[in-house]
């Protein structure tokens, strides 16, 4: 993996991340393909709208279909017929947010599956082994994602554990697979700093900030975002995990982050909430009943080129499968296009204007 920064505008970076399976232009948005599919989209459609990398969830894929199935069927890329880069998370976040009956030990975490209650154990060694079988291009270290609020002593012990797990992940790094370390530390700046320093001393291909958007007020999240970015090496990709609100991502790019993932565009699409160049709309609203115009006149996605708001409203209210497909195509196209425009703005030295314009639209 090779990362180079082509241009900067303030702290903002316009970069290129080269992997064996293709180039990722940054800042980049990664659509989430939780269990080996970006819901409602085929891999060809993802390519058509310009997705350069997608994310897969280790915890979900490990439980279902299971690593034996994916291994037998040739790894995650072949299994889901996606030949561009994949980033897999380590499973840490889901173990701590979804699984039941967790027992944390030095070696890892005992938990029960949220699907059938079966007992499992994942630690750094297991997380690296599973990600090796999945065959992702970028793997993440196994971390403890603490809840909000967390008391200082707990957060401090958690950083120690996350560092020791990160060290083990680095030892077990799979050949040909990049590995990113995840900074934790809750809302405590000194712990965030310590966590970042620990990880940098181990040395990773890229660095992420995890454990944000876990229920804290927005102001605290923004504090950690702007405090966190400069802690990470300038010459490596910086990934802000799980943040997908457009306004939050603008702030994060402004602070110097390069990569993002979130279920927001896909999940919202299925719920009928659509992002447009003039703000969010709910497609089910009465006002669209007789509306012959496109969803977003400034969007050139398949849905906007071919269908009316009135028709999209009808599909949504009738719970038609096509509704989820068209809404998802639009929302993901919108997100990827937002990032294309943002990259162009950075290249032209116009990021602050871009940010101001969008902050007005979003307010
Ligand atoms: Zn569209």
mmCIF file of C-alpha atoms and ligand atoms in Angstrom:
data_model
loop_
_atom_site.group_PDB
_atom_site.id
_atom_site.type_symbol
_atom_site.label_atom_id
_atom_site.label_comp_id
_atom_site.label_asym_id
_atom_site.label_seq_id
_atom_site.Cartn_x
_atom_site.Cartn_y
_atom_site.Cartn_z
ATOM 1 C CA UNK A 1 0.000 0.000 0.000
ATOM 2 C CA UNK A 2 1.257 3.421 -0.909
ATOM 3 C CA UNK A 3 -0.196 6.756 0.199
ATOM 4 C CA UNK A 4 0.750 10.121 -1.176
ATOM 5 C CA UNK A 5 -0.710 13.546 -0.681
ATOM 6 C CA UNK A 6 -1.217 15.391 -3.948
ATOM 7 C CA UNK A 7 -2.243 18.726 -2.514
ATOM 8 C CA UNK A 8 -3.286 20.390 0.698
ATOM 9 C CA UNK A 9 -5.528 23.310 1.558
ATOM 10 C CA UNK A 10 -4.972 24.284 5.191
ATOM 11 C CA UNK A 11 -4.976 21.025 7.148
ATOM 12 C CA UNK A 12 -7.152 19.450 4.462
ATOM 13 C CA UNK A 13 -5.511 16.798 2.307
ATOM 14 C CA UNK A 14 -6.175 15.533 -1.217
ATOM 15 C CA UNK A 15 -4.464 12.162 -1.431
ATOM 16 C CA UNK A 16 -4.143 8.940 -3.379
ATOM 17 C CA UNK A 17 -4.032 5.540 -1.719
ATOM 18 C CA UNK A 18 -2.703 2.802 -3.993
ATOM 19 C CA UNK A 19 -3.506 -0.809 -3.206
ATOM 20 C CA UNK A 20 -2.946 -4.009 -5.149
ATOM 21 C CA UNK A 21 -6.624 -3.960 -6.140
ATOM 22 C CA UNK A 22 -6.928 -0.338 -7.183
ATOM 23 C CA UNK A 23 -6.563 3.321 -6.363
ATOM 24 C CA UNK A 24 -8.563 5.168 -3.749
ATOM 25 C CA UNK A 25 -8.819 8.928 -4.081
ATOM 26 C CA UNK A 26 -9.001 10.675 -0.716
ATOM 27 C CA UNK A 27 -10.853 12.138 1.060
ATOM 28 C CA UNK A 28 -12.845 8.962 0.435
ATOM 29 C CA UNK A 29 -16.229 7.689 1.497
ATOM 30 C CA UNK A 30 -16.513 3.913 1.905
ATOM 31 C CA UNK A 31 -19.997 2.427 1.459
ATOM 32 C CA UNK A 32 -20.693 -0.186 4.129
ATOM 33 C CA UNK A 33 -21.162 -3.779 2.949
ATOM 34 C CA UNK A 34 -21.830 -5.293 6.346
ATOM 35 C CA UNK A 35 -22.308 -8.974 5.517
ATOM 36 C CA UNK A 36 -20.759 -9.094 2.053
ATOM 37 C CA UNK A 37 -23.238 -6.818 0.308
ATOM 38 C CA UNK A 38 -23.875 -3.095 0.248
ATOM 39 C CA UNK A 39 -27.606 -3.449 0.862
ATOM 40 C CA UNK A 40 -29.713 -3.123 -2.316
ATOM 41 C CA UNK A 41 -26.689 -2.572 -4.607
ATOM 42 C CA UNK A 42 -24.847 -4.964 -6.927
ATOM 43 C CA UNK A 43 -21.059 -4.609 -7.187
ATOM 44 C CA UNK A 44 -21.471 -3.442 -10.810
ATOM 45 C CA UNK A 45 -23.792 -0.669 -9.686
ATOM 46 C CA UNK A 46 -21.303 0.342 -6.997
ATOM 47 C CA UNK A 47 -18.608 0.640 -9.653
ATOM 48 C CA UNK A 48 -20.936 2.608 -11.897
ATOM 49 C CA UNK A 49 -21.468 5.260 -9.216
ATOM 50 C CA UNK A 50 -17.728 5.426 -8.562
ATOM 51 C CA UNK A 51 -17.167 3.484 -5.323
ATOM 52 C CA UNK A 52 -13.436 2.785 -5.082
ATOM 53 C CA UNK A 53 -13.474 0.871 -1.791
ATOM 54 C CA UNK A 54 -16.126 -0.700 0.411
ATOM 55 C CA UNK A 55 -16.160 -1.839 4.008
ATOM 56 C CA UNK A 56 -16.958 -5.304 5.348
ATOM 57 C CA UNK A 57 -17.745 -6.124 8.989
ATOM 58 C CA UNK A 58 -15.593 -8.884 10.462
ATOM 59 C CA UNK A 59 -17.972 -9.630 13.358
ATOM 60 C CA UNK A 60 -20.977 -10.105 11.074
ATOM 61 C CA UNK A 61 -19.111 -12.133 8.424
ATOM 62 C CA UNK A 62 -17.516 -14.335 11.085
ATOM 63 C CA UNK A 63 -20.951 -15.194 12.511
ATOM 64 C CA UNK A 64 -22.734 -15.418 9.160
ATOM 65 C CA UNK A 65 -21.916 -17.067 6.776
ATOM 66 C CA UNK A 66 -18.773 -17.937 8.786
ATOM 67 C CA UNK A 67 -15.123 -18.007 7.763
ATOM 68 C CA UNK A 68 -15.289 -21.659 6.610
ATOM 69 C CA UNK A 69 -17.819 -20.694 3.907
ATOM 70 C CA UNK A 70 -15.907 -17.606 2.770
ATOM 71 C CA UNK A 71 -12.616 -19.460 2.804
ATOM 72 C CA UNK A 72 -14.046 -22.368 0.753
ATOM 73 C CA UNK A 73 -15.599 -19.912 -1.707
ATOM 74 C CA UNK A 74 -12.336 -18.087 -2.332
ATOM 75 C CA UNK A 75 -12.257 -15.114 0.067
ATOM 76 C CA UNK A 76 -14.559 -12.108 0.411
ATOM 77 C CA UNK A 77 -13.734 -10.462 -2.944
ATOM 78 C CA UNK A 78 -14.555 -13.588 -4.925
ATOM 79 C CA UNK A 79 -17.479 -14.527 -2.656
ATOM 80 C CA UNK A 80 -19.254 -11.219 -3.325
ATOM 81 C CA UNK A 81 -17.803 -10.574 -6.803
ATOM 82 C CA UNK A 82 -16.126 -7.273 -5.939
ATOM 83 C CA UNK A 83 -12.594 -6.884 -7.262
ATOM 84 C CA UNK A 84 -11.811 -3.431 -5.878
ATOM 85 C CA UNK A 85 -10.331 -2.775 -2.418
ATOM 86 C CA UNK A 86 -12.126 -3.839 0.765
ATOM 87 C CA UNK A 87 -11.444 -2.585 4.265
ATOM 88 C CA UNK A 88 -12.557 -4.821 7.107
ATOM 89 C CA UNK A 89 -13.073 -3.610 10.640
ATOM 90 C CA UNK A 90 -11.711 -5.865 13.364
ATOM 91 C CA UNK A 91 -15.010 -6.838 14.945
ATOM 92 C CA UNK A 92 -14.203 -4.872 18.086
ATOM 93 C CA UNK A 93 -16.927 -2.282 17.653
ATOM 94 C CA UNK A 94 -19.711 -4.858 17.077
ATOM 95 C CA UNK A 95 -18.514 -7.167 19.848
ATOM 96 C CA UNK A 96 -18.945 -4.222 22.200
ATOM 97 C CA UNK A 97 -22.131 -2.795 20.668
ATOM 98 C CA UNK A 98 -24.138 -5.844 19.519
ATOM 99 C CA UNK A 99 -23.002 -9.014 21.261
ATOM 100 C CA UNK A 100 -24.338 -10.091 24.625
ATOM 101 C CA UNK A 101 -22.637 -11.307 27.819
ATOM 102 C CA UNK A 102 -19.180 -9.975 27.170
ATOM 103 C CA UNK A 103 -16.275 -10.966 29.334
ATOM 104 C CA UNK A 104 -13.083 -9.091 28.609
ATOM 105 C CA UNK A 105 -9.734 -10.762 29.274
ATOM 106 C CA UNK A 106 -6.164 -9.881 28.440
ATOM 107 C CA UNK A 107 -6.346 -12.262 25.440
ATOM 108 C CA UNK A 108 -9.662 -11.029 24.067
ATOM 109 C CA UNK A 109 -13.413 -11.066 24.563
ATOM 110 C CA UNK A 110 -15.879 -13.875 25.276
ATOM 111 C CA UNK A 111 -19.321 -13.024 23.931
ATOM 112 C CA UNK A 112 -22.557 -14.486 22.688
ATOM 113 C CA UNK A 113 -23.783 -14.070 19.134
ATOM 114 C CA UNK A 114 -26.606 -11.548 18.713
ATOM 115 C CA UNK A 115 -28.128 -13.973 16.169
ATOM 116 C CA UNK A 116 -28.438 -17.252 18.072
ATOM 117 C CA UNK A 117 -26.753 -16.745 21.445
ATOM 118 C CA UNK A 118 -23.894 -19.130 20.647
ATOM 119 C CA UNK A 119 -20.649 -18.526 22.587
ATOM 120 C CA UNK A 120 -17.585 -17.112 20.803
ATOM 121 C CA UNK A 121 -14.182 -15.678 21.542
ATOM 122 C CA UNK A 122 -12.344 -12.992 19.555
ATOM 123 C CA UNK A 123 -9.033 -11.438 20.496
ATOM 124 C CA UNK A 124 -6.292 -9.813 18.444
ATOM 125 C CA UNK A 125 -5.006 -13.162 17.111
ATOM 126 C CA UNK A 126 -8.505 -14.275 16.064
ATOM 127 C CA UNK A 127 -9.350 -10.861 14.550
ATOM 128 C CA UNK A 128 -6.235 -10.993 12.365
ATOM 129 C CA UNK A 129 -6.854 -14.603 11.394
ATOM 130 C CA UNK A 130 -10.455 -13.880 10.359
ATOM 131 C CA UNK A 131 -9.434 -10.771 8.391
ATOM 132 C CA UNK A 132 -6.719 -12.849 6.721
ATOM 133 C CA UNK A 133 -9.316 -15.395 5.584
ATOM 134 C CA UNK A 134 -11.636 -12.614 4.389
ATOM 135 C CA UNK A 135 -8.642 -11.315 2.433
ATOM 136 C CA UNK A 136 -9.393 -7.631 2.808
ATOM 137 C CA UNK A 137 -6.886 -5.108 1.469
ATOM 138 C CA UNK A 138 -6.913 -3.102 4.680
ATOM 139 C CA UNK A 139 -7.408 -4.710 8.089
ATOM 140 C CA UNK A 140 -8.034 -2.960 11.387
ATOM 141 C CA UNK A 141 -6.575 -3.712 14.819
ATOM 142 C CA UNK A 142 -8.809 -5.289 17.457
ATOM 143 C CA UNK A 143 -9.784 -2.624 19.987
ATOM 144 C CA UNK A 144 -12.045 -2.056 22.923
ATOM 145 C CA UNK A 145 -14.679 0.497 22.056
ATOM 146 C CA UNK A 146 -15.876 1.917 25.376
ATOM 147 C CA UNK A 147 -19.345 3.346 25.840
ATOM 148 C CA UNK A 148 -20.237 6.930 26.683
ATOM 149 C CA UNK A 149 -19.897 8.152 29.333
ATOM 150 C CA UNK A 150 -16.930 6.192 30.672
ATOM 151 C CA UNK A 151 -15.057 7.091 33.832
ATOM 152 C CA UNK A 152 -11.439 8.106 33.511
ATOM 153 C CA UNK A 153 -9.887 5.058 35.189
ATOM 154 C CA UNK A 154 -11.855 2.655 33.027
ATOM 155 C CA UNK A 155 -10.930 4.590 29.879
ATOM 156 C CA UNK A 156 -7.254 4.601 30.909
ATOM 157 C CA UNK A 157 -7.188 0.825 31.478
ATOM 158 C CA UNK A 158 -8.988 0.363 28.180
ATOM 159 C CA UNK A 159 -6.282 2.301 26.327
ATOM 160 C CA UNK A 160 -3.649 -0.024 27.876
ATOM 161 C CA UNK A 161 -5.604 -3.041 26.671
ATOM 162 C CA UNK A 162 -6.197 -1.572 23.206
ATOM 163 C CA UNK A 163 -2.460 -0.872 22.886
ATOM 164 C CA UNK A 164 -1.493 -4.399 23.914
ATOM 165 C CA UNK A 165 -4.035 -5.842 21.465
ATOM 166 C CA UNK A 166 -2.747 -3.524 18.707
ATOM 167 C CA UNK A 167 0.808 -4.786 19.340
ATOM 168 C CA UNK A 168 -0.388 -8.381 18.948
ATOM 169 C CA UNK A 169 -2.313 -7.540 15.779
ATOM 170 C CA UNK A 170 0.866 -6.027 14.350
ATOM 171 C CA UNK A 171 2.752 -9.265 15.179
ATOM 172 C CA UNK A 172 0.068 -11.311 13.418
ATOM 173 C CA UNK A 173 -0.299 -8.933 10.440
ATOM 174 C CA UNK A 174 -1.159 -10.924 7.310
ATOM 175 C CA UNK A 175 1.265 -10.712 4.366
ATOM 176 C CA UNK A 176 0.028 -8.388 1.624
ATOM 177 C CA UNK A 177 -2.621 -6.850 3.879
ATOM 178 C CA UNK A 178 -2.301 -3.288 5.189
ATOM 179 C CA UNK A 179 -3.076 -2.783 8.876
ATOM 180 C CA UNK A 180 -4.442 0.365 10.514
ATOM 181 C CA UNK A 181 -4.237 1.049 14.254
ATOM 182 C CA UNK A 182 -7.260 2.469 16.088
ATOM 183 C CA UNK A 183 -6.866 5.289 18.620
ATOM 184 C CA UNK A 184 -9.250 5.054 21.584
ATOM 185 C CA UNK A 185 -9.422 6.964 24.878
ATOM 186 C CA UNK A 186 -13.028 8.089 25.101
ATOM 187 C CA UNK A 187 -13.529 11.833 25.477
ATOM 188 C CA UNK A 188 -10.263 12.286 27.443
ATOM 189 C CA UNK A 189 -7.696 14.202 25.426
ATOM 190 C CA UNK A 190 -4.665 13.006 27.396
ATOM 191 C CA UNK A 191 -5.754 9.383 26.853
ATOM 192 C CA UNK A 192 -6.350 10.001 23.132
ATOM 193 C CA UNK A 193 -2.830 11.437 22.942
ATOM 194 C CA UNK A 194 -1.359 8.480 24.792
ATOM 195 C CA UNK A 195 -3.248 6.003 22.634
ATOM 196 C CA UNK A 196 -1.996 7.699 19.441
ATOM 197 C CA UNK A 197 1.611 7.754 20.702
ATOM 198 C CA UNK A 198 1.433 4.076 21.695
ATOM 199 C CA UNK A 199 0.198 3.106 18.237
ATOM 200 C CA UNK A 200 2.710 5.287 16.392
ATOM 201 C CA UNK A 201 5.542 3.654 18.356
ATOM 202 C CA UNK A 202 4.293 0.237 17.175
ATOM 203 C CA UNK A 203 3.984 1.536 13.604
ATOM 204 C CA UNK A 204 1.003 1.010 11.288
ATOM 205 C CA UNK A 205 0.193 1.562 7.605
ATOM 206 C CA UNK A 206 -2.575 3.964 8.591
ATOM 207 C CA UNK A 207 -4.312 5.281 11.694
ATOM 208 C CA UNK A 208 -7.931 5.585 12.735
ATOM 209 C CA UNK A 209 -9.864 7.374 15.416
ATOM 210 C CA UNK A 210 -12.497 5.060 16.885
ATOM 211 C CA UNK A 211 -14.963 5.397 19.720
ATOM 212 C CA UNK A 212 -16.636 8.580 18.502
ATOM 213 C CA UNK A 213 -20.366 9.001 17.814
ATOM 214 C CA UNK A 214 -21.108 6.632 20.694
ATOM 215 C CA UNK A 215 -23.764 8.861 22.261
ATOM 216 C CA UNK A 216 -21.699 11.919 23.218
ATOM 217 C CA UNK A 217 -22.932 15.465 22.473
ATOM 218 C CA UNK A 218 -21.870 16.809 19.063
ATOM 219 C CA UNK A 219 -19.593 19.457 20.603
ATOM 220 C CA UNK A 220 -17.568 16.761 22.378
ATOM 221 C CA UNK A 221 -17.354 14.727 19.181
ATOM 222 C CA UNK A 222 -16.101 17.759 17.243
ATOM 223 C CA UNK A 223 -13.525 18.418 19.982
ATOM 224 C CA UNK A 224 -12.137 14.896 19.652
ATOM 225 C CA UNK A 225 -12.160 15.150 15.842
ATOM 226 C CA UNK A 226 -10.150 18.374 15.732
ATOM 227 C CA UNK A 227 -7.889 17.273 18.590
ATOM 228 C CA UNK A 228 -7.407 13.763 17.148
ATOM 229 C CA UNK A 229 -6.338 14.478 13.569
ATOM 230 C CA UNK A 230 -3.036 16.273 14.340
ATOM 231 C CA UNK A 231 -2.028 13.432 16.686
ATOM 232 C CA UNK A 232 -1.745 11.131 13.670
ATOM 233 C CA UNK A 233 1.247 11.000 11.300
ATOM 234 C CA UNK A 234 0.898 13.337 8.329
ATOM 235 C CA UNK A 235 2.260 10.816 5.835
ATOM 236 C CA UNK A 236 -0.267 8.064 6.574
ATOM 237 C CA UNK A 237 -3.980 7.808 5.804
ATOM 238 C CA UNK A 238 -6.213 8.996 8.645
ATOM 239 C CA UNK A 239 -9.548 7.278 9.026
ATOM 240 C CA UNK A 240 -12.421 8.567 11.159
ATOM 241 C CA UNK A 241 -14.533 5.509 11.890
ATOM 242 C CA UNK A 242 -18.308 5.424 11.676
ATOM 243 C CA UNK A 243 -18.908 9.138 11.058
ATOM 244 C CA UNK A 244 -21.147 9.883 8.063
ATOM 245 C CA UNK A 245 -23.114 13.018 8.809
ATOM 246 C CA UNK A 246 -22.191 15.468 6.028
ATOM 247 C CA UNK A 247 -21.539 18.349 8.432
ATOM 248 C CA UNK A 248 -19.377 16.177 10.696
ATOM 249 C CA UNK A 249 -17.378 14.901 7.722
ATOM 250 C CA UNK A 250 -16.766 18.464 6.508
ATOM 251 C CA UNK A 251 -15.332 19.291 9.936
ATOM 252 C CA UNK A 252 -13.234 16.139 9.917
ATOM 253 C CA UNK A 253 -11.832 16.740 6.429
ATOM 254 C CA UNK A 254 -11.064 20.283 7.515
ATOM 255 C CA UNK A 255 -9.102 18.817 10.458
ATOM 256 C CA UNK A 256 -7.138 16.510 8.121
ATOM 257 C CA UNK A 257 -8.997 13.173 7.960
ATOM 258 C CA UNK A 258 -8.930 11.161 4.730
ATOM 259 C CA UNK A 259 -11.312 8.220 5.048
ATOM 260 C CA UNK A 260 -14.883 7.702 6.243
ATOM 261 C CA UNK A 261 -17.508 4.980 6.452
ATOM 262 C CA UNK A 262 -21.100 5.056 7.598
ATOM 263 C CA UNK A 263 -24.399 3.273 7.051
ATOM 264 C CA UNK A 264 -26.152 6.647 6.962
ATOM 265 C CA UNK A 265 -26.688 6.983 3.173
ATOM 266 C CA UNK A 266 -27.772 3.349 2.715
ATOM 267 C CA UNK A 267 -29.900 3.018 5.867
ATOM 268 C CA UNK A 268 -31.583 6.393 5.320
ATOM 269 C CA UNK A 269 -32.305 5.440 1.705
ATOM 270 C CA UNK A 270 -34.256 2.401 2.833
ATOM 271 C CA UNK A 271 -36.189 4.610 5.270
ATOM 272 C CA UNK A 272 -37.041 7.103 2.518
ATOM 273 C CA UNK A 273 -34.741 9.895 3.726
ATOM 274 C CA UNK A 274 -32.811 11.234 0.768
ATOM 275 C CA UNK A 275 -29.907 13.660 0.529
ATOM 276 C CA UNK A 276 -30.144 16.387 -2.109
ATOM 277 C CA UNK A 277 -28.206 19.463 -3.183
ATOM 278 C CA UNK A 278 -30.709 21.565 -1.225
ATOM 279 C CA UNK A 279 -30.826 19.408 1.909
ATOM 280 C CA UNK A 280 -32.535 16.276 3.201
ATOM 281 C CA UNK A 281 -36.003 15.277 2.118
ATOM 282 C CA UNK A 282 -38.451 12.610 3.173
ATOM 283 C CA UNK A 283 -39.798 11.109 -0.041
ATOM 284 C CA UNK A 284 -43.062 9.995 1.556
ATOM 285 C CA UNK A 285 -44.314 13.548 2.000
ATOM 286 C CA UNK A 286 -47.680 14.510 0.501
ATOM 287 C CA UNK A 287 -46.156 17.445 -1.392
ATOM 288 C CA UNK A 288 -44.393 15.019 -3.780
ATOM 289 C CA UNK A 289 -47.568 13.157 -4.764
ATOM 290 C CA UNK A 290 -47.997 14.873 -8.154
ATOM 291 C CA UNK A 291 -44.351 15.999 -8.495
ATOM 292 C CA UNK A 292 -43.068 15.189 -11.998
ATOM 293 C CA UNK A 293 -39.580 16.560 -11.351
ATOM 294 C CA UNK A 294 -36.466 14.539 -10.536
ATOM 295 C CA UNK A 295 -35.509 13.867 -6.930
ATOM 296 C CA UNK A 296 -32.551 16.243 -7.273
ATOM 297 C CA UNK A 297 -32.223 18.298 -10.481
ATOM 298 C CA UNK A 298 -28.489 18.664 -9.766
ATOM 299 C CA UNK A 299 -27.883 14.911 -9.483
ATOM 300 C CA UNK A 300 -27.065 12.730 -12.483
ATOM 301 C CA UNK A 301 -27.611 9.337 -10.863
ATOM 302 C CA UNK A 302 -29.738 6.658 -12.491
ATOM 303 C CA UNK A 303 -32.710 7.405 -10.211
ATOM 304 C CA UNK A 304 -32.665 11.149 -10.850
ATOM 305 C CA UNK A 305 -32.214 10.750 -14.615
ATOM 306 C CA UNK A 306 -35.144 8.365 -15.024
ATOM 307 C CA UNK A 307 -37.805 8.759 -12.366
ATOM 308 C CA UNK A 308 -40.035 11.434 -10.846
ATOM 309 C CA UNK A 309 -40.432 12.313 -7.198
ATOM 310 C CA UNK A 310 -44.070 11.258 -7.494
ATOM 311 C CA UNK A 311 -43.035 7.801 -8.685
ATOM 312 C CA UNK A 312 -40.331 7.400 -5.997
ATOM 313 C CA UNK A 313 -42.916 8.409 -3.376
ATOM 314 C CA UNK A 314 -45.360 5.833 -4.732
ATOM 315 C CA UNK A 315 -42.703 3.064 -4.672
ATOM 316 C CA UNK A 316 -41.765 3.936 -1.101
ATOM 317 C CA UNK A 317 -45.344 4.023 0.191
ATOM 318 C CA UNK A 318 -46.058 0.703 -1.570
ATOM 319 C CA UNK A 319 -42.926 -0.814 0.032
ATOM 320 C CA UNK A 320 -41.653 -1.897 -3.372
ATOM 321 C CA UNK A 321 -38.155 -3.422 -3.582
ATOM 322 C CA UNK A 322 -37.318 -0.959 -6.381
ATOM 323 C CA UNK A 323 -37.808 1.868 -3.880
ATOM 324 C CA UNK A 324 -34.889 0.677 -1.754
ATOM 325 C CA UNK A 325 -32.751 0.124 -4.833
ATOM 326 C CA UNK A 326 -33.349 3.533 -6.428
ATOM 327 C CA UNK A 327 -33.111 5.400 -3.115
ATOM 328 C CA UNK A 328 -29.834 3.663 -2.282
ATOM 329 C CA UNK A 329 -28.396 4.322 -5.742
ATOM 330 C CA UNK A 330 -29.249 7.995 -5.308
ATOM 331 C CA UNK A 331 -27.981 8.439 -1.736
ATOM 332 C CA UNK A 332 -24.690 6.662 -2.381
ATOM 333 C CA UNK A 333 -24.180 8.517 -5.650
ATOM 334 C CA UNK A 334 -24.874 11.749 -3.779
ATOM 335 C CA UNK A 335 -22.282 10.898 -1.089
ATOM 336 C CA UNK A 336 -19.620 9.826 -3.586
ATOM 337 C CA UNK A 337 -20.274 12.912 -5.698
ATOM 338 C CA UNK A 338 -20.054 15.107 -2.581
ATOM 339 C CA UNK A 339 -16.573 13.667 -2.023
ATOM 340 C CA UNK A 340 -15.623 14.162 -5.687
ATOM 341 C CA UNK A 341 -16.603 17.820 -5.407
ATOM 342 C CA UNK A 342 -14.777 18.129 -2.100
ATOM 343 C CA UNK A 343 -11.561 16.692 -3.587
ATOM 344 C CA UNK A 344 -11.804 19.119 -6.469
ATOM 345 C CA UNK A 345 -12.345 22.011 -4.058
ATOM 346 C CA UNK A 346 -9.217 21.005 -2.093
ATOM 347 C CA UNK A 347 -7.181 20.805 -5.307
ATOM 348 C CA UNK A 348 -8.336 24.270 -6.307
ATOM 349 C CA UNK A 349 -7.684 25.749 -2.876
ATOM 350 C CA UNK A 350 -11.399 26.337 -2.361
ATOM 351 C CA UNK A 351 -12.225 23.975 0.477
ATOM 352 C CA UNK A 352 -13.321 26.643 2.953
ATOM 353 C CA UNK A 353 -15.798 28.049 0.441
ATOM 354 C CA UNK A 354 -17.073 24.536 -0.269
ATOM 355 C CA UNK A 355 -17.449 23.922 3.470
ATOM 356 C CA UNK A 356 -19.259 27.219 4.071
ATOM 357 C CA UNK A 357 -21.669 26.637 1.186
ATOM 358 C CA UNK A 358 -22.562 23.197 2.437
ATOM 359 C CA UNK A 359 -22.851 24.245 6.047
ATOM 360 C CA UNK A 360 -25.453 26.790 4.932
ATOM 361 C CA UNK A 361 -27.386 24.160 2.973
ATOM 362 C CA UNK A 362 -27.265 21.726 5.867
ATOM 363 C CA UNK A 363 -28.258 24.223 8.561
HETATM 364 ZN ZN1 LIG B 1 -29.763 11.127 -7.796
#
